[in-house]
C-alpha cells in the first residue's frame, strides 16, 4: 500500500491552549472520540552501556561524554516529552475526551510504564506536560538494579517463548531471507569510512577489517529476542550511538569526528539500524510470539472491557522493539515517516483511537504515528501551531481504511484475535 501522510489534525500552542482544525478535518464532525490508547517509545536516552566495548573497539576515535549514565533518559529527553504531553492534553481537550478546564477524573487516565529508568521517566515527564498540578499516577514495577530480561515487566518483555525447534528454524530462515533482500553494502562502506574502521582495535588486533565481507549469525533462543551477531550488530550499535548524539545536540564535528554528514548520508547510515530491527521482527509469526503480552493487554483493554468502564486515555511507555513487534504482529501496512531517519523514532507514539459515528452508531478505529522530526528533536523545538509534530496515518492489512483514515472497529477486533492465535 502506498504510504500516507496525515493532515495536521490537531495542533497547539506550547504557551496556551489555542487549537485549530483544517478544512480536511471537517468530516470528523459526525464522529466522537471515545477512547485513546497510546503505545510510546521512551524519549531521548544515552547509549547502552553494554555496547561500550563494541563502540570502543570499532573506531580509534574517542566518543563524546554524556552527563547521564548509560541507558538513561536525558534531561533533554524529558523536556521533549513534556512538549509532547502538553500537545496531547490540548488535543484531547479539544476533541472533548477530557475536560477543557481542570484535571481529568481519576479513572479516566491510566499510565503504565515498563520497569526501566528511561521508560518511567518518560511517562512522568509526559504526565507533567499533559496534566500539570494533577494527581496522576505512573504505574510501574520496581526499578531493578540492573537491566536484565527477567527484570522486564512481562507486558513489555519481547522475548521468544516458543520452544519448538521448527520455530527456531523458520525464524532463522525468515531473518536470513530479509537480510538477503536488503542492500546494505553502501551503508557499511559509509560507516567504515566514518569510524576509520581500518585503524580500529577490531581490525588491528582481531583482524576484523571489513564489515562488508564479514558474516552475520542469527541467534534464536527462548528467553531472549531474535539476535544477530556480526557486522550488522556492530553497524546497528554504531549508527544508534551516533544518532543519539545527533539528537542530544552535540556539535556536528564532534559527533562524526569532523566528517559532517548530509541528510542523505544519515539516511544511508540508519539503514543499518532500521535493517537490524526489520530483520529481527519482520516475520509476523516471530512478532506475534514476541508481542503477545502487549497485544493481549491491548485486546483486554479495548475489547475485553466495555468502553464506558475503561479509561479514556491509556498510555503505555515501552521501547522501539515493542512498537516494531506490535505493528508487525498486527500486520501494519508499510509506512514512511517524513523528516525522520528512524522507523521507530525516539519518543514516537502509535495512537489507537476509538471513534463512534453519531449517525450510524458504529465504532471505528484510527491509528496515527505521532512523532518529532529529526530537527525538532535536535533543536529541542517547542511544538506550536506553526511547528506541530509529524503525523502519519497507519493501516492494518485486515482493517482497510477510508479517506479519513478510519476502519471498522469490528475489523480491528478480528485483527487482534488473529494476532493472538
XYZ file of C-alpha atoms in Angstrom:
421
model
C 0.000 0.000 0.000
C 1.217 3.472 -0.757
C 2.412 5.246 2.364
C 0.160 8.041 3.584
C 0.792 11.253 5.490
C -1.853 12.573 7.852
C -3.180 16.102 7.601
C -2.412 18.050 10.771
C -5.497 17.008 12.686
C -4.588 18.560 15.991
C -2.133 21.350 16.709
C -1.436 23.548 19.682
C 0.422 26.495 21.094
C 3.007 25.484 23.704
C 2.190 28.526 25.786
C -1.562 28.161 25.711
C -4.487 26.072 24.568
C -5.288 27.518 21.147
C -6.170 24.742 18.718
C -7.001 24.954 15.031
C -8.681 22.446 12.740
C -8.114 22.410 8.999
C -10.815 22.057 6.357
C -9.642 18.473 5.863
C -10.756 17.710 9.398
C -14.381 18.754 8.845
C -15.610 15.196 8.062
C -14.830 14.459 11.720
C -17.933 16.463 12.690
C -20.011 13.267 12.581
C -17.568 11.404 14.775
C -16.953 11.440 18.510
C -13.666 10.400 20.086
C -14.438 7.767 22.713
C -11.070 6.356 23.761
C -7.339 6.630 23.048
C -4.626 4.061 23.704
C -1.046 5.179 23.084
C 1.959 2.890 22.757
C 5.037 5.075 23.161
C 8.751 4.607 22.850
C 10.743 6.262 25.618
C 12.319 9.575 24.717
C 15.986 10.501 24.211
C 18.421 8.331 26.159
C 22.157 7.796 26.444
C 23.836 4.914 24.543
C 23.603 1.462 26.065
C 26.449 0.590 28.420
C 26.642 -2.955 27.067
C 27.680 -1.501 23.714
C 30.715 0.268 25.211
C 33.183 -2.424 24.181
C 31.798 -2.550 20.643
C 31.907 1.223 20.300
C 35.447 1.471 21.666
C 36.919 -1.335 19.561
C 35.231 -0.288 16.302
C 36.988 3.064 15.961
C 40.292 4.641 17.048
C 38.415 7.853 17.801
C 37.109 8.930 21.203
C 33.368 9.122 21.796
C 31.728 12.238 23.302
C 30.997 12.180 27.033
C 27.431 12.251 28.313
C 26.214 13.874 31.523
C 23.891 10.991 32.378
C 24.622 7.319 32.996
C 24.253 4.813 30.189
C 20.748 3.585 29.244
C 19.050 6.571 30.941
C 16.671 9.261 29.762
C 18.477 12.560 29.311
C 17.356 15.938 30.604
C 16.654 16.954 27.031
C 14.595 13.809 26.519
C 12.465 14.847 29.481
C 11.864 18.309 28.005
C 10.879 16.811 24.647
C 8.375 14.551 26.380
C 6.859 17.487 28.276
C 6.202 19.156 24.910
C 4.517 16.024 23.637
C 2.436 15.638 26.786
C 1.198 19.214 26.505
C 0.283 18.585 22.904
C -1.796 15.512 23.739
C -3.603 17.321 26.547
C -4.768 20.080 24.229
C -5.834 17.607 21.545
C -7.867 15.515 23.996
C -9.480 18.625 25.463
C -10.310 19.907 22.012
C -11.737 16.535 20.991
C -13.977 16.519 24.071
C -12.473 13.377 25.559
C -11.133 15.200 28.631
C -12.420 18.353 30.370
C -11.287 21.711 28.997
C -10.571 23.024 32.495
C -9.060 21.287 35.480
C -7.861 17.750 35.951
C -9.408 14.626 34.447
C -11.364 12.229 36.617
C -9.147 9.739 38.442
C -10.311 6.734 36.427
C -10.217 8.479 33.049
C -6.427 8.320 32.655
C -4.174 5.303 33.121
C -0.425 5.499 32.551
C 1.719 2.365 32.631
C 5.449 2.058 32.030
C 8.000 -0.686 31.685
C 10.330 -1.058 34.661
C 13.254 0.903 33.245
C 14.529 4.348 34.233
C 14.153 5.680 30.698
C 10.546 4.486 30.342
C 9.366 5.509 33.812
C 10.956 8.947 33.461
C 9.378 9.367 30.021
C 5.948 8.577 31.451
C 6.499 11.005 34.311
C 7.562 13.847 32.018
C 4.600 13.184 29.711
C 2.328 13.419 32.741
C 3.892 16.732 33.782
C 3.278 18.157 30.320
C -0.207 16.732 29.896
C -1.601 17.139 33.404
C 0.342 19.772 35.370
C -0.675 20.014 39.029
C -2.886 16.928 38.663
C -2.577 13.806 40.773
C -1.883 11.278 38.012
C -0.062 8.092 38.974
C 2.542 6.497 36.729
C 2.167 2.768 37.304
C 5.230 0.537 37.010
C 7.074 -2.292 38.672
C 10.032 -1.508 40.959
C 13.135 -0.457 39.049
C 15.810 -3.187 39.041
C 19.432 -2.596 39.945
C 20.465 -3.964 36.551
C 18.689 -4.213 33.203
C 18.089 -7.901 32.548
C 15.459 -9.872 30.650
C 13.942 -11.306 33.815
C 13.570 -7.823 35.341
C 11.430 -6.607 32.444
C 7.723 -6.070 33.013
C 6.020 -9.056 31.308
C 3.736 -6.773 29.288
C 6.741 -5.105 27.638
C 9.063 -8.117 27.570
C 9.772 -9.034 23.929
C 11.329 -12.481 24.331
C 10.774 -15.737 22.491
C 8.526 -18.160 24.364
C 8.051 -20.727 21.595
C 10.414 -23.647 22.298
C 9.596 -25.638 19.186
C 12.710 -26.438 17.140
C 10.792 -25.815 13.912
C 10.005 -22.285 15.133
C 13.734 -21.657 15.541
C 14.494 -22.823 12.025
C 11.632 -20.875 10.453
C 12.719 -17.754 12.342
C 16.337 -18.088 11.204
C 15.179 -18.590 7.622
C 12.914 -15.525 7.786
C 15.777 -13.440 9.189
C 18.203 -14.667 6.533
C 15.697 -14.038 3.730
C 15.112 -10.491 4.956
C 18.855 -9.842 5.220
C 19.352 -11.030 1.641
C 16.621 -8.665 0.460
C 18.392 -5.609 1.915
C 21.244 -3.876 0.113
C 23.454 -2.669 2.963
C 26.848 -2.585 1.266
C 26.903 1.186 0.720
C 25.799 1.702 4.344
C 28.641 -0.482 5.616
C 31.110 1.363 3.393
C 29.949 4.753 4.679
C 30.235 3.579 8.288
C 33.717 2.095 7.779
C 34.963 5.402 6.377
C 33.230 7.432 9.063
C 34.632 5.496 12.020
C 38.036 4.776 10.418
C 37.417 1.062 10.846
C 40.735 0.012 9.253
C 42.600 1.638 12.159
C 40.315 0.292 14.878
C 41.129 -2.292 17.528
C 38.801 -4.727 15.796
C 40.935 -4.536 12.665
C 44.443 -4.262 14.108
C 44.017 -6.720 16.980
C 41.171 -9.021 15.918
C 41.801 -8.934 12.161
C 38.176 -7.894 11.545
C 38.745 -5.168 8.977
C 35.702 -5.359 6.691
C 32.067 -5.094 7.718
C 31.047 -5.877 4.143
C 32.908 -9.192 3.966
C 32.088 -10.417 7.483
C 29.204 -12.833 8.037
C 26.152 -12.482 10.254
C 24.902 -15.224 12.561
C 21.297 -15.493 13.716
C 20.659 -16.499 17.313
C 17.149 -17.674 18.172
C 16.675 -18.936 21.729
C 13.749 -18.886 24.178
C 14.086 -16.217 26.848
C 15.671 -13.645 24.531
C 14.814 -11.672 21.430
C 15.996 -12.866 17.995
C 19.611 -11.755 17.925
C 22.166 -11.057 15.223
C 25.882 -11.473 15.775
C 28.298 -9.989 13.279
C 28.743 -6.825 11.207
C 25.077 -5.831 11.292
C 25.101 -5.774 15.094
C 28.214 -3.592 15.007
C 26.575 -1.316 12.444
C 23.381 -1.116 14.463
C 25.253 -0.186 17.651
C 27.392 2.444 15.933
C 24.544 4.036 13.972
C 22.326 4.158 17.044
C 25.021 5.808 19.193
C 25.719 8.415 16.507
C 22.009 9.138 16.121
C 21.569 9.659 19.873
C 24.477 12.113 19.867
C 22.897 13.983 16.970
C 19.569 14.141 18.806
C 21.229 15.319 22.015
C 22.761 18.274 20.179
C 26.478 17.518 20.275
C 28.434 19.690 17.779
C 28.370 18.075 14.352
C 32.149 17.912 14.061
C 32.304 16.179 17.457
C 29.663 13.571 16.620
C 31.344 12.293 13.483
C 34.904 13.420 14.174
C 34.977 16.254 11.655
C 33.044 14.471 8.909
C 29.708 16.275 8.807
C 27.032 14.087 7.210
C 24.350 15.216 4.789
C 20.717 14.182 5.399
C 21.107 11.597 2.648
C 24.158 10.132 4.373
C 22.342 9.989 7.704
C 19.539 8.158 5.932
C 22.047 5.749 4.431
C 23.738 5.162 7.773
C 20.470 4.500 9.571
C 19.633 1.709 7.139
C 21.874 -0.386 9.381
C 19.799 0.472 12.438
C 16.436 0.078 10.708
C 17.589 -3.015 8.848
C 18.673 -4.721 12.073
C 15.215 -4.225 13.558
C 13.446 -5.196 10.346
C 15.393 -8.465 10.139
C 14.588 -9.245 13.767
C 10.860 -8.648 13.664
C 9.529 -8.545 10.095
C 8.101 -12.090 10.163
C 4.559 -11.953 11.669
C 4.972 -15.372 13.337
C 8.002 -14.046 15.238
C 6.389 -10.741 16.181
C 3.159 -12.441 17.250
C 5.173 -14.528 19.692
C 7.211 -11.588 20.997
C 4.342 -9.099 21.170
C 1.695 -11.446 22.579
C 1.748 -9.990 26.144
C 1.325 -6.444 24.807
C -1.316 -7.429 22.238
C -3.174 -9.306 24.975
C -3.141 -6.209 27.186
C -4.414 -4.025 24.344
C -7.122 -6.543 23.468
C -8.284 -6.850 27.077
C -8.358 -3.070 27.438
C -10.067 -2.126 24.181
C -12.254 -5.182 23.572
C -12.457 -7.219 26.757
C -13.613 -4.257 28.832
C -16.685 -2.140 27.936
C -15.503 1.275 26.824
C -17.635 3.005 29.453
C -15.755 1.060 32.149
C -12.295 1.608 30.696
C -10.026 4.689 30.965
C -10.478 7.275 28.252
C -6.712 7.659 27.850
C -4.271 4.782 28.282
C -0.561 5.470 27.825
C 1.858 2.536 27.651
C 5.539 3.528 27.652
C 7.976 0.939 26.388
C 10.608 0.600 23.702
C 11.116 0.744 19.948
C 11.028 -3.057 19.935
C 7.548 -3.002 21.468
C 6.329 -0.791 18.642
C 8.142 -2.769 15.931
C 6.829 -6.139 17.098
C 3.328 -4.770 17.734
C 2.966 -3.283 14.246
C 4.361 -6.439 12.661
C 2.077 -8.687 14.732
C -0.944 -6.606 13.683
C 0.322 -6.744 10.076
C 0.534 -2.981 9.605
C 0.989 -1.860 6.018
C 4.365 -0.393 5.057
C 4.776 3.208 6.163
C 7.266 6.049 5.890
C 7.935 8.735 8.483
C 8.814 12.031 6.755
C 11.605 14.113 8.305
C 12.888 11.145 10.309
C 15.708 8.629 9.844
C 14.330 6.025 12.267
C 11.350 3.793 11.538
C 10.512 3.727 15.280
C 11.813 7.142 16.401
C 12.688 8.302 19.879
C 9.564 9.490 21.724
C 7.324 8.332 18.854
C 3.801 7.195 19.645
C 1.406 4.800 17.934
C -2.011 6.212 18.773
C -5.019 3.872 18.648
C -8.205 5.972 18.554
C -11.748 4.706 19.023
C -14.318 6.914 17.306
C -18.088 6.484 17.183
C -20.212 7.708 14.297
C -23.120 9.736 15.634
C -25.358 8.782 12.715
C -24.634 5.080 12.167
C -23.852 4.350 15.847
C -20.864 2.297 14.644
C -17.411 2.384 16.184
C -14.282 2.961 14.100
C -10.541 2.715 14.591
C -7.978 5.268 13.530
C -4.243 4.728 14.055
C -1.688 7.501 13.817
C 2.072 7.611 14.301
C 2.808 10.886 16.087
C 6.474 11.792 16.415
C 9.008 14.606 16.402
C 11.183 15.209 13.362
C 14.963 14.894 13.472
C 15.335 18.686 13.558
C 12.631 19.128 16.192
C 14.499 16.724 18.443
C 17.999 18.072 17.803
C 16.910 21.696 18.195
C 14.586 20.935 21.150
C 11.818 22.798 19.366
C 8.597 23.504 21.174
C 5.596 22.136 19.322
C 3.406 25.031 18.238
C 0.651 25.888 15.796
C 3.313 26.675 13.209
C 5.587 23.803 14.228
C 3.447 20.754 15.057
C 4.801 17.231 15.491
C 4.731 14.930 12.494
C 1.706 12.713 11.773
C 1.327 9.597 9.649
C -1.847 7.547 9.286
C -1.290 3.809 9.651
C -3.424 0.989 8.287
C -3.609 -2.715 9.073
C -3.865 -5.430 6.448
C -7.110 -6.760 7.876
C -8.621 -3.360 8.634
C -8.869 -1.266 5.416
C -9.222 2.467 5.959
C -11.409 5.059 4.233
C -10.399 8.537 3.057
C -10.423 9.841 6.642
C -8.223 7.011 7.888
C -10.997 5.045 9.632
C -11.557 1.297 9.607
C -14.420 -0.630 11.165
C -13.905 -1.440 14.822
C -15.276 -4.912 14.181
C -12.463 -5.475 11.665
C -9.921 -4.322 14.253
C -11.299 -6.880 16.711
C -10.655 -9.587 14.114
C -7.091 -8.335 13.620
C -6.413 -8.575 17.354
C -7.868 -12.082 17.530
C -5.716 -13.180 14.587
C -2.597 -11.744 16.231
C -3.321 -13.729 19.398
C -3.673 -17.128 17.718
